[in-house]
Structures are given as structure tokens and as C-alpha cells.
Short mmCIF file of C-alpha atoms and ligand atoms in Angstrom, two decimals:
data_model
loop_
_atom_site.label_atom_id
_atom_site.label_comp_id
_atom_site.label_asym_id
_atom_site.label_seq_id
_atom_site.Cartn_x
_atom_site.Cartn_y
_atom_site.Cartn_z
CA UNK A 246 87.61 136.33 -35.22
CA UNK A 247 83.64 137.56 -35.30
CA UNK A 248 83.98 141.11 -34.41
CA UNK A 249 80.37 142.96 -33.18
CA UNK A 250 80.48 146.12 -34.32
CA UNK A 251 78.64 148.95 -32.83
CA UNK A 252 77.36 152.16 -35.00
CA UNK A 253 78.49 155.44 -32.95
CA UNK A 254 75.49 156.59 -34.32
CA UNK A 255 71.68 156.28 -33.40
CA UNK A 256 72.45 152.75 -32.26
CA UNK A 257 72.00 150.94 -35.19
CA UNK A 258 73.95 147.78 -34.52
CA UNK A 259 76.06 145.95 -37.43
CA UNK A 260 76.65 142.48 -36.21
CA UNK A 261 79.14 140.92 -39.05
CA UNK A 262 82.52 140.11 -39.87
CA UNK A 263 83.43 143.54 -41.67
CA UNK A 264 80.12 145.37 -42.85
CA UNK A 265 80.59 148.77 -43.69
CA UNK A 266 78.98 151.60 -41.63
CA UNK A 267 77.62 154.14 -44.45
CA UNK A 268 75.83 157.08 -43.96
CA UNK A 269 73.98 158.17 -47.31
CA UNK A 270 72.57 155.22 -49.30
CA UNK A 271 72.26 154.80 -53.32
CA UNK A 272 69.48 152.40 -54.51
CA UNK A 273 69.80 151.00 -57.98
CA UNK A 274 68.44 153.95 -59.52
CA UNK A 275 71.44 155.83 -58.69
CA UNK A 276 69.26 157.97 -56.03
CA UNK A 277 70.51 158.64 -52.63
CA UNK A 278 68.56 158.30 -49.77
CA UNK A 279 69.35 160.22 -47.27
CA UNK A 280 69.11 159.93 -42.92
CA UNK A 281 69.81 156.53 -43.16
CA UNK A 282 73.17 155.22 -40.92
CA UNK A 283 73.29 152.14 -42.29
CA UNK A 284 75.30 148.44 -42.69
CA UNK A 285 76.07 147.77 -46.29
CA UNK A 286 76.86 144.62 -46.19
CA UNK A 287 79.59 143.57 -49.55
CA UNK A 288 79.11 140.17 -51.38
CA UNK A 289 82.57 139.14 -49.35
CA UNK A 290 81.50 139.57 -46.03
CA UNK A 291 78.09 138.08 -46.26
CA UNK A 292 80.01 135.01 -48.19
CA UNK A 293 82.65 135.08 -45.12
CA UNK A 294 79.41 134.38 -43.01
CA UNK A 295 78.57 131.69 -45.45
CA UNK A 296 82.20 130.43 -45.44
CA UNK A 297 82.16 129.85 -41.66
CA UNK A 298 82.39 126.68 -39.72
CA UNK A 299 78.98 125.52 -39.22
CA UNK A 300 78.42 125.82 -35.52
CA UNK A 301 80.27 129.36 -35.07
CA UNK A 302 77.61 130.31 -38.07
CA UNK A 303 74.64 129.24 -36.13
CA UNK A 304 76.15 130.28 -32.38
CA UNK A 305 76.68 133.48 -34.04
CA UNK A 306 73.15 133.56 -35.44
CA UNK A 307 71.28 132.50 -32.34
CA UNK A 308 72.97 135.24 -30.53
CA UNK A 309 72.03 137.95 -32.85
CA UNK A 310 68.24 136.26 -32.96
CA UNK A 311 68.30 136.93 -29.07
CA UNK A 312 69.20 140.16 -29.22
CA UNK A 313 66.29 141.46 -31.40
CA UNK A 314 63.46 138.91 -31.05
CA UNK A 315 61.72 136.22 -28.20
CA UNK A 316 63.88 133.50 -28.43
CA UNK A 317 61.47 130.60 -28.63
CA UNK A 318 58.59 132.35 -30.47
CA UNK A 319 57.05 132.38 -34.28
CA UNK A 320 54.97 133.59 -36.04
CA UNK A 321 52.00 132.34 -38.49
CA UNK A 322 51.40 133.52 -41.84
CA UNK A 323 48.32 131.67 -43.93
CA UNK A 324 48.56 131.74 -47.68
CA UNK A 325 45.43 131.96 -50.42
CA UNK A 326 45.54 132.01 -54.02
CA UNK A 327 42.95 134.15 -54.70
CA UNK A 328 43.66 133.95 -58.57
CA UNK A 329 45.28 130.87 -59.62
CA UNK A 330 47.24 129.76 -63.04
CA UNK A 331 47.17 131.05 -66.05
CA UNK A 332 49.91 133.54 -65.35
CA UNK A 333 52.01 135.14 -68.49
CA UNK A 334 55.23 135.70 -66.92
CA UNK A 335 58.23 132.99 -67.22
CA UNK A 336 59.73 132.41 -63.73
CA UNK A 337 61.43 129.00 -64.19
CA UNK A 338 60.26 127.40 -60.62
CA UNK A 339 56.77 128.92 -60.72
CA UNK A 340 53.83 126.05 -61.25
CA UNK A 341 51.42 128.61 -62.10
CA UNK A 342 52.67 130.04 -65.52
CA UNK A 343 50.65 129.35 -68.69
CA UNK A 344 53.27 128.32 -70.38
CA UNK A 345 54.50 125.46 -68.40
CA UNK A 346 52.17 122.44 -68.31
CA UNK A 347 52.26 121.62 -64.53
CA UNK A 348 48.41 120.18 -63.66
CA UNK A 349 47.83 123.47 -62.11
CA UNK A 350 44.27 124.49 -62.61
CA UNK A 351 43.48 128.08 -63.40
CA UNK A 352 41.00 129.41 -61.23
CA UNK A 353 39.59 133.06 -61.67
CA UNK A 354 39.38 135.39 -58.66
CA UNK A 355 37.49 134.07 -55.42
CA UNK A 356 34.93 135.78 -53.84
CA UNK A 357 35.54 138.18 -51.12
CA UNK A 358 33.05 135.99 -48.76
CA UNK A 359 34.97 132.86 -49.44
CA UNK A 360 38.57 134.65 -48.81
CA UNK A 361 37.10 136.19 -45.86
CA UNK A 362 35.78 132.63 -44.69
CA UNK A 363 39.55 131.37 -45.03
CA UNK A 364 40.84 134.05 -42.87
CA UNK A 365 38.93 133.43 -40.12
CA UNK A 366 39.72 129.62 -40.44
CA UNK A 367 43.26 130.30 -40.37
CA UNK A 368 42.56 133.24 -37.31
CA UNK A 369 40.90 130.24 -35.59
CA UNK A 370 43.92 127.96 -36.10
CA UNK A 371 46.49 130.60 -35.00
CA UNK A 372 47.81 132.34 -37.79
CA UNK A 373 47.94 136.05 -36.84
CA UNK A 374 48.70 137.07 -40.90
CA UNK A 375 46.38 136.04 -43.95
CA UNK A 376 48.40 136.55 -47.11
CA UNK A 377 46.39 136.81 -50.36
CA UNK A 378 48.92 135.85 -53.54
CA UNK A 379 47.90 135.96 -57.10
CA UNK A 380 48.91 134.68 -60.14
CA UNK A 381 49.41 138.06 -62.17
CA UNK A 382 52.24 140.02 -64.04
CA UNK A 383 50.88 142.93 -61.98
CA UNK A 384 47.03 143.56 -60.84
CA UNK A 385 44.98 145.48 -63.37
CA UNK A 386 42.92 148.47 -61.85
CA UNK A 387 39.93 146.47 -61.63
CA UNK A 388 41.98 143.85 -59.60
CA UNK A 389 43.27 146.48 -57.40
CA UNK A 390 39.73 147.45 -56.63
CA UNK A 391 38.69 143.34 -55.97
CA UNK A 392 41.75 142.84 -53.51
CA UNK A 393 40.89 145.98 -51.28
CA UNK A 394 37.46 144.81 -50.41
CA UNK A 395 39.26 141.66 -49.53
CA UNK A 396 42.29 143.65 -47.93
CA UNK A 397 39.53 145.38 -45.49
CA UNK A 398 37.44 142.02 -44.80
CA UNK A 399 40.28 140.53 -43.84
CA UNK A 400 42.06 143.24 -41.86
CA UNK A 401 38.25 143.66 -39.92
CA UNK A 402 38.70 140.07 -38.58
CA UNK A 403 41.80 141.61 -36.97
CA UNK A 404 44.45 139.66 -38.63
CA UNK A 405 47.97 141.28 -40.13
CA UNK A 406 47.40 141.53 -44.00
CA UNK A 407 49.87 140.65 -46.83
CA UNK A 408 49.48 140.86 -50.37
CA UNK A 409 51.42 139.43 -53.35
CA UNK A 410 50.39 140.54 -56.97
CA UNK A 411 53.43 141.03 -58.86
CA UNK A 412 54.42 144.36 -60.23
CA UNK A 413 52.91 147.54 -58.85
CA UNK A 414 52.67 150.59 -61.03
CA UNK A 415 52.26 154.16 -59.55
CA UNK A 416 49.57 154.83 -56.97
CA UNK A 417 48.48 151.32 -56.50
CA UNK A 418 50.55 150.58 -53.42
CA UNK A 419 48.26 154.00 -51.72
CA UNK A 420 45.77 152.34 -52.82
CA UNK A 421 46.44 149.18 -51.16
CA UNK A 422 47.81 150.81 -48.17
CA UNK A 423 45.00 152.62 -47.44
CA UNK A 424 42.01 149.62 -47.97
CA UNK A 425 44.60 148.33 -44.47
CA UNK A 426 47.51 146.30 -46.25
CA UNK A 427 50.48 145.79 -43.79
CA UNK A 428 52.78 143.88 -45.96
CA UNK A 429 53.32 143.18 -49.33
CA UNK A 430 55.31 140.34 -50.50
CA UNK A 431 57.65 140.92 -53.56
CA UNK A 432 60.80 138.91 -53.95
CA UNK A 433 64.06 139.63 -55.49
CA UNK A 434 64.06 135.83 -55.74
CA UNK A 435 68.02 135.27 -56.87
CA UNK A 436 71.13 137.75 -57.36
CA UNK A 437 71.16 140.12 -60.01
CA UNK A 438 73.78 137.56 -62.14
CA UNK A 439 71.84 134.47 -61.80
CA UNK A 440 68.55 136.16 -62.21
CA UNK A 441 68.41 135.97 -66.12
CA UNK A 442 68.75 131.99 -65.79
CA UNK A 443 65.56 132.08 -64.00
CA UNK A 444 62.73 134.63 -65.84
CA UNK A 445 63.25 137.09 -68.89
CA UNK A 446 59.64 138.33 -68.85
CA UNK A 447 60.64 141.13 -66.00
CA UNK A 448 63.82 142.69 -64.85
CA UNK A 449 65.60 142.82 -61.42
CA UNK A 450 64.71 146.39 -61.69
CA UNK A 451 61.30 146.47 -61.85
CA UNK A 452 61.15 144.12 -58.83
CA UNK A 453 63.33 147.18 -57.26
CA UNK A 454 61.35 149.94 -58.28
CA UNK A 455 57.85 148.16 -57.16
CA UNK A 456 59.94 147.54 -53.73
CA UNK A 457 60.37 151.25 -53.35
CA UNK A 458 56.52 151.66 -54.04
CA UNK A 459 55.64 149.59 -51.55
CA UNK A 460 58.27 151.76 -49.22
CA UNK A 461 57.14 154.96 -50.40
CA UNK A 462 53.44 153.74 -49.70
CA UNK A 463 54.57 153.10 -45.85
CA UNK A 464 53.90 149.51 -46.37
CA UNK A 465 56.06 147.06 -44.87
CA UNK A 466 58.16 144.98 -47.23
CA UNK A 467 57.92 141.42 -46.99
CA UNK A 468 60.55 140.52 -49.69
CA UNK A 469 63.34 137.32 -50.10
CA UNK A 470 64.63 135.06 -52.41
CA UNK A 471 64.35 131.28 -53.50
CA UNK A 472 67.33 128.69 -52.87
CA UNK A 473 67.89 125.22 -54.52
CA UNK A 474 67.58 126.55 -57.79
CA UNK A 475 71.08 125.05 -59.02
CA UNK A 476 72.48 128.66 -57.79
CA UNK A 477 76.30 128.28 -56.32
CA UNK A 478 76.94 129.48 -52.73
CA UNK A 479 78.05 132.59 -54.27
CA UNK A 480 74.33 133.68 -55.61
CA UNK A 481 72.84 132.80 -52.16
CA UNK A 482 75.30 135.50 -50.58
CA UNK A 483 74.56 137.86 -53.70
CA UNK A 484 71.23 137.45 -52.64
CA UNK A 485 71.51 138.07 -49.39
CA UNK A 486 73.48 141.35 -49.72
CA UNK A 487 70.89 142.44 -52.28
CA UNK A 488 68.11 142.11 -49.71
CA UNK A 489 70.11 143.16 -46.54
CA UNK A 490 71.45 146.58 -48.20
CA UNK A 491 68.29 147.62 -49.13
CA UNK A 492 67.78 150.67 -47.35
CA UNK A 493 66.15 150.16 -45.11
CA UNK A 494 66.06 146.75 -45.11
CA UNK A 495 62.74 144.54 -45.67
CA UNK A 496 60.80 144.05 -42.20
CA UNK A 497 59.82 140.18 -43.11
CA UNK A 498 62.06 138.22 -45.62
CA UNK A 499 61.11 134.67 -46.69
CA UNK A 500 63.65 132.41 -47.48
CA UNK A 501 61.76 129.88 -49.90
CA UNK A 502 63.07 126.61 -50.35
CA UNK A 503 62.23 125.48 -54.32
CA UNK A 504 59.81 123.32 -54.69
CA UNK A 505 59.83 121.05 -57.18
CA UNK A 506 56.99 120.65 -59.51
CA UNK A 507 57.11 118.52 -62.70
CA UNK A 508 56.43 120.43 -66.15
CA UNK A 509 58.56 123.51 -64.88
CA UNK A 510 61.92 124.24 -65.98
CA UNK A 511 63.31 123.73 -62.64
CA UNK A 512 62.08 120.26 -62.05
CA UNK A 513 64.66 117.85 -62.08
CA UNK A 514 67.49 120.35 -60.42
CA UNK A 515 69.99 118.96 -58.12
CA UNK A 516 68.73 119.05 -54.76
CA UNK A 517 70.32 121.64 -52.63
CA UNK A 518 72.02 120.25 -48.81
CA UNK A 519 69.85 120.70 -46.30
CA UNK A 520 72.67 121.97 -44.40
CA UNK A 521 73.33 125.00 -47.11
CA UNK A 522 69.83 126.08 -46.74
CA UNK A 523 70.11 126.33 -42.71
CA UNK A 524 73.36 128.95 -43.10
CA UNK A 525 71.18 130.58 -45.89
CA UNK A 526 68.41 131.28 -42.84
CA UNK A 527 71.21 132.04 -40.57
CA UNK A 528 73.24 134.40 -42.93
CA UNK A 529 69.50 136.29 -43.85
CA UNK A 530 69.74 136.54 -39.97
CA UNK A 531 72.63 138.14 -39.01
CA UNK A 532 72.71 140.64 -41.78
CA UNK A 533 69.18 141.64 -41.01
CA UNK A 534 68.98 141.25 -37.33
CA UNK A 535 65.52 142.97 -36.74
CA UNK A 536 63.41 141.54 -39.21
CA UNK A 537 61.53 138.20 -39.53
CA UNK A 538 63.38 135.97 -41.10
CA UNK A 539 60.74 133.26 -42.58
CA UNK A 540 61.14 129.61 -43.10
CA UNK A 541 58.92 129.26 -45.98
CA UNK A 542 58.49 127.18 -49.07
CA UNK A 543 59.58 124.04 -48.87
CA UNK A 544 59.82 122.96 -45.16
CA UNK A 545 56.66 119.59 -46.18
CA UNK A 546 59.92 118.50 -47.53
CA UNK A 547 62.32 119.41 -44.92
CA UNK A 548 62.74 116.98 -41.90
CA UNK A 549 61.67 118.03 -38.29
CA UNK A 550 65.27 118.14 -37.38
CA UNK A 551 66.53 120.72 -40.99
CA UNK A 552 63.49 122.90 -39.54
CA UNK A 553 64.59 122.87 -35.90
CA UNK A 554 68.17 123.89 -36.90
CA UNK A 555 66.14 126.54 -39.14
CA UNK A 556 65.28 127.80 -36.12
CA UNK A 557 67.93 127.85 -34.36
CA UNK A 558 69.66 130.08 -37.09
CA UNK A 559 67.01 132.50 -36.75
CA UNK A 560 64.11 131.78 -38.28
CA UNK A 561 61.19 132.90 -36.88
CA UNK A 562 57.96 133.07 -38.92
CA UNK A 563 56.54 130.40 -40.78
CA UNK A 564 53.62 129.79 -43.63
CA UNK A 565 50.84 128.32 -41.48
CA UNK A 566 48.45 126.05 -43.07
CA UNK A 567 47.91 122.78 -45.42
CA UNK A 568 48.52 124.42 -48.45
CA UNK A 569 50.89 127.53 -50.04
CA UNK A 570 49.60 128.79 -53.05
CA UNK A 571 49.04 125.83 -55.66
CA UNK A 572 51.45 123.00 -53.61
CA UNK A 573 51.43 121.76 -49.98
CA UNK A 574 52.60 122.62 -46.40
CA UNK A 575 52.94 120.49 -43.24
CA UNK A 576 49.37 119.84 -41.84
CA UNK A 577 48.58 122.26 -39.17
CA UNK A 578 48.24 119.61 -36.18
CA UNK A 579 51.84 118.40 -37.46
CA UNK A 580 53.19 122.34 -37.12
CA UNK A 581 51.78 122.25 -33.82
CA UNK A 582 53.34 118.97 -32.64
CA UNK A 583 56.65 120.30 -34.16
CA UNK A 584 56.19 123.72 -32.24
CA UNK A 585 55.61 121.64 -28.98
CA UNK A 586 58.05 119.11 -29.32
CA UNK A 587 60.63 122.13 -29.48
CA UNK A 588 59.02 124.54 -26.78
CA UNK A 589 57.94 127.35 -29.03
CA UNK A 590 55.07 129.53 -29.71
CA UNK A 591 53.02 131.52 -31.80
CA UNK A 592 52.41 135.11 -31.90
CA UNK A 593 49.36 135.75 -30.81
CA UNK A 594 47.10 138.34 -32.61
N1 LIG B 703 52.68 136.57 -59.20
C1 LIG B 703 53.22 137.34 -58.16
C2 LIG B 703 54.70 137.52 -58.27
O1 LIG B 703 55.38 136.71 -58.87
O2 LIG B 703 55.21 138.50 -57.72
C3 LIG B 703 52.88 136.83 -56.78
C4 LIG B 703 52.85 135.34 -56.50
S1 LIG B 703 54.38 134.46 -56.71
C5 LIG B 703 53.83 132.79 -56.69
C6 LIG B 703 55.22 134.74 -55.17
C7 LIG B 703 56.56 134.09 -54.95
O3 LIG B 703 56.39 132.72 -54.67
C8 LIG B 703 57.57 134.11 -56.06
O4 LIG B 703 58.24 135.34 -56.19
C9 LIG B 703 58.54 133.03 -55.61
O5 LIG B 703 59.56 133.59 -54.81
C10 LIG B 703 57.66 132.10 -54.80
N2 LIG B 703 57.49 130.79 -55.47
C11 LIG B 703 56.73 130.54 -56.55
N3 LIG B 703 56.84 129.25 -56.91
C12 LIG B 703 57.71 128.67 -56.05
C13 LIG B 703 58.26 127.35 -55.94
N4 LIG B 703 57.94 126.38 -56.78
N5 LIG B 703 59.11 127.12 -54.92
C14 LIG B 703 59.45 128.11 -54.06
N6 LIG B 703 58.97 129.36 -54.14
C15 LIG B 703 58.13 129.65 -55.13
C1 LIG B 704 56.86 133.59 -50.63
O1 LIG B 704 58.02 134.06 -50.53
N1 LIG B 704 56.57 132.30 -50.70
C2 LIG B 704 55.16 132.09 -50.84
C3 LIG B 704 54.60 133.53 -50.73
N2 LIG B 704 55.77 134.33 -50.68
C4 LIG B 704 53.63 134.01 -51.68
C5 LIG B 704 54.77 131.33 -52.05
C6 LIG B 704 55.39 129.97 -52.17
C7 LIG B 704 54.80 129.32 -53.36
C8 LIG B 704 55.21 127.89 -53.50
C9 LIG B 704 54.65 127.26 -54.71
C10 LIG B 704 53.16 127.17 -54.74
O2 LIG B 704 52.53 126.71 -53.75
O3 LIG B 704 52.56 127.50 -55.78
FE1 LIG B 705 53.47 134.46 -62.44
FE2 LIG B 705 54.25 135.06 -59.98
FE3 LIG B 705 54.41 132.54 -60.91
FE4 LIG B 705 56.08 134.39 -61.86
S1 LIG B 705 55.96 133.65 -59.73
S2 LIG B 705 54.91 132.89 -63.09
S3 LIG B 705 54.76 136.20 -61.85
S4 LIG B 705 52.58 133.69 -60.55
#
């Protein structure tokens, strides 16, 4: 039986099978954060949500979607790589590390002009976010001082900003945060025990601890996880629990189909059911009913009618534009026949 379970508290609402209300909070460093009624969600109930029969899943989903959000509205995110290739790290799906031999041009930084010149392009298409990703382990100080002047160009067009640059160390989140940064992507990518199959070059914990600077900078944390990575059904809800009991939990979470590309380790992996990546969007949805749940990587190879049902689990932000980083997304005027064909809209800035 689904169960809705009310908090007595504040009214934060728990929809699940059997999350557990908690009070105080422990992160992974063992520190408790206080003034925070929360859902902590264990692995078993977020797999029971995985475990369900496919149309109480989505019903269940769609409900909770309508509860927090427009029901037939999305919104646009545009990607850049403002610093392409040549990256030292070791994430096994990633086109853009040195040591794979993908095709991928490096590219140093662009200029804050031509980033700016983007944004506006993408402002003009519709996308009410512009989110500048680069290729680092983590941005050097010199880099952090580069990527303001484009965090301020870009937040002067008035478009949402969102920045992904790897690790942060102490004091650069402010630092971000205060040249106008609204988001910053980081992703936990997998579960804790399939993570090691996937990078060695940096732990789950640092991924954590830059998380909480982004928090502690009063950011907003745009954070989720890749699927299709050979990962069992059991990783997908370890990685959902990891994201939704993160206290509190991350405003915008993109759920990142992999992508493919030859000369990575990951090339070659058995492709994941289109169906098991829907209940992965609807799952991300009911355990984190208020944020945006985004369909991201991945959907130039997903059919209209995998992205419709993507969206009727809950999904409700989308990467905007022909390209991601380094590897393609649906043409624009195709998104916009999609979002037509099924009734929707975009945010509007
Ligand atoms: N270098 C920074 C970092 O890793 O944090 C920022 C850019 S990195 C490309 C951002 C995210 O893109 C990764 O964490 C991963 O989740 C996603 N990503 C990279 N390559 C991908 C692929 N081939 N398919 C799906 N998602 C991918
Ligand atoms: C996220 O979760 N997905 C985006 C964004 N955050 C930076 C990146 C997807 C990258 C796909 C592979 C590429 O184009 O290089
Ligand atoms: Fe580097 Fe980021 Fe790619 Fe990992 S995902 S190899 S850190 S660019």
C-alpha cells in the first residue's frame, strides 16, 4: 500500500513507502546538523520505490510532481565548456580525460566576450540558466578569478548561473557566490560501493565535503548521478538515497544518462532499459519532491516517447541546446517541437 506520510512538524512532507522522519542529521563527516526535520530515506525504501509496478511508480510520481511544481512546465539549462580536454582525473565515462584517447580536442579557457556571446544566444533561444563546465580536477586561483568575470557577464544578461569545476577548496565557493553564482553543479555520480569501479583519482568524500562548500557558501546545489554505467538496480537506489538524505537535499539534481564515447572505459557497456532509467527520474522524484529533477545527458539518444514518460515521472528541467559539454543534444527546434507536441513550457526568465 503507498502510504503519504505527513511530518507533524513544520510541514515538511515525506511522500514514500516508509522514510524515516529524523530530526538531527549526521553528514559523512560524522557532524550533526542541527534544525533540520527531515526524511532519511534507507537504501530499502527507495529500492521498494524502484521495486514497484511500473504504472503505480509513475502515478505515484506524477502526483508528488503536482504537488510541488507546474505540472506541464520545464525548465532550460544551456551548457559551455569553457575549458575543454586535457583533464587529469580518471572518471571512466568522462570523454575529456587526458588519459583516454577519445578525439576530444583540448581547448584552453574561452574568452569572457565569447562565453558572454553564448549566453545571450541561448537567453535568445529560451534557456533561462547558462551553465559554464570545465574540464579541471578543481579550478586553480587564477581560474577562480577567470570564471567570476564570466559568472558576472553572464548573470548581467539576467540569466540563472551554474558552474561546474570539480573540487572546491576553502573560500572559493564565497568567492564564486559573491561574483553572482546561483548553482553549482557537482555530482556524486554513483553509490558509495560502485563508485571505486568508476574513478580512483578522487574520493566520494571529497565530492561531499565540496557539496557542503557550496552549502555553506549559500549556493544552491545542483548535484546527481550518472545511470547506464553497468550499475545493478541496487546502485541506482544507493544513489538516490545518497542524494535525497543529504541534508538538505540538492535544489536541482540531474539524472545523466551515460553517454557513450569510444576510447573511454565505459564504451562498449551494456545498454541500460529505457524503462529503468524512467523509474530512476521518477524515484529521484518522489524522494526529493521540491527540487528539479533534470533529464539530462543522454536524452539525443532517448526516443520522444522514453523522454515524454521522463516527464511524466517528474522530470522537469532539461539541458537546452545543440551541444553538452564535448558531445551532442537534441537540436533546439527539435526540443521545441517535442515541448509542443506534449503541451509544455519553458520557464521564462
Ligand atoms: N570536471 C568537473 C567535474 O568532474 O566535477 C566538471 C565537469 S564534469 C564533465 C560534470 C559531470 O558531467 C560529471 O560529474 C558527470 O556526471 C557528467 N558526465 C561527464 N561525462 C559524461 C558522459 N559521458 N555521460 C554522462 N554524463 C557525463
Ligand atoms: C551534468 O550533470 N551533466 C552535464 C553537466 N552536469 C555539466 C554534463 C554532461 C556531459 C556529457 C558528456 C559531454 O558532453 O562531454
Ligand atoms: Fe575531468 Fe570532470 Fe571529466 Fe572527471 S568528469 S575526467 S573531473 S572533466
Amino acid at each position: 500500500m503507498i502510504v503519504l506520510l505527513l511530518s507533524k512538524g513544520i510541514g515538511m512532507r515525506c511522500n514514500s513507502i516508509q522514510p524515516e522522519l529524523v530530526n538531527d542529521h549526521k553528514n559523512d563527516k560524522g557532524k550533526v546538523l542541527k534544525n533540520s526535520e527531515s526524511c532519511r530515506w534507507p537504501i530499502k525504501a527507495v529500492q521498494a520505490l524502484f521495486d514497484m509496478p511500473f504504472n503505480d511508480l509513475i502515478f505515484q510520481a506524477q502526483q508528488v510532481h503536482r504537488q510541488h511544481h507546474e505540472a506541464n512546465t520545464v525548465q532550460l539549462s544551456t551548457l559551455i565548456s569553457v575549458k575543454t580536454g586535457g583533464c587529469p582525473e580518471d572518471c571512466g565515462y568522462c570523454p575529456q580525460a587526458a588519459r583516454y584517447h577519445t578525439g576530444v580536442e583540448n581547448q584552453a579557457m574561452l574568452s569572457v566576450d565569447s562565453v558572454v556571446t553564448a549566453a545571450a544566444a541561448a537567453k535568445e533561444q529560451g534557456a533561462t540558466r547558462f551553465c559554464m563546465g570545465a574540464a579541471w580536477r578543481g579550478p586553480k586561483q587564477r581560474d577562480i578569478e577567470s570564471v567570476t568575470e564570466m559568472i558576472s557577464a553572464v548573470k548581467a544578461l539576467g540569466m540563472e548561473t551554474c558552474a561546474t569545476l570539480g573540487m572546491l577548496k576553502p573560500g572559493q565557493a564565497k568567492q564564486l557566490g559573491e561574483a553572482g553564482l546561483d548553482y553549482y553543479n557537482h555530482n556524486l555520480d554513483t553509490s558509495p560501493d560502485y563508485y571505486d569501479a568508476i574513478i580512483s583519482t578522487r574520493e566520494y568524500q571529497d565530492r561531499l565535503d565540496t557539496l557542503q562548500e557550496v552549502r555553506d557558501a549559500g549556493i544552491n546545489v545542483c548535484c546527481g548521478g550518472i545511470v547506464g554505467m553497468g550499475e545493478t538496480r541496487e546502485t541506482r537506489a544507493g544513489l538516490v538515497a545518497q542524494l535525497a538524505n543529504l541534508n538538505p537535499y540538492p535544489e536541482s539534481v540531474p539524472i545523466n544518462h551515460l553517454v557513450q564515447v569510444e576510447g573511454t572505459p565505459l564504451y562498449g557497456t551494456a545498454k541500460l532499459d529505457p524503462l529503468e532509467f524512467v523509474r530512476t527520474i521518477a524515484v529521484a522524484r518522489i524522494t526529493m519532491p521540491k527540487a528539479a529533477v533534470r533529464l539530462s545527458a543522454g536524452r539525443r539518444e532517448m526516443s520522444e516517447a522514453v523522454q515524454a514518460l521522463c516527464f511524466l515521472a517528474g522530470a522537469n528541467s532539461i539541458f537546452y541546446g545543440d551541444k553538452l559539454l564535448t558531445t551532442g543534444n537534441p537540436e533546439v527546434q527539435q526540443d521545441q517541437a517535442l515541448l509542443n507536441k506534449l503541451g509544455m513550457r519553458s520557464l521564462t526568465a
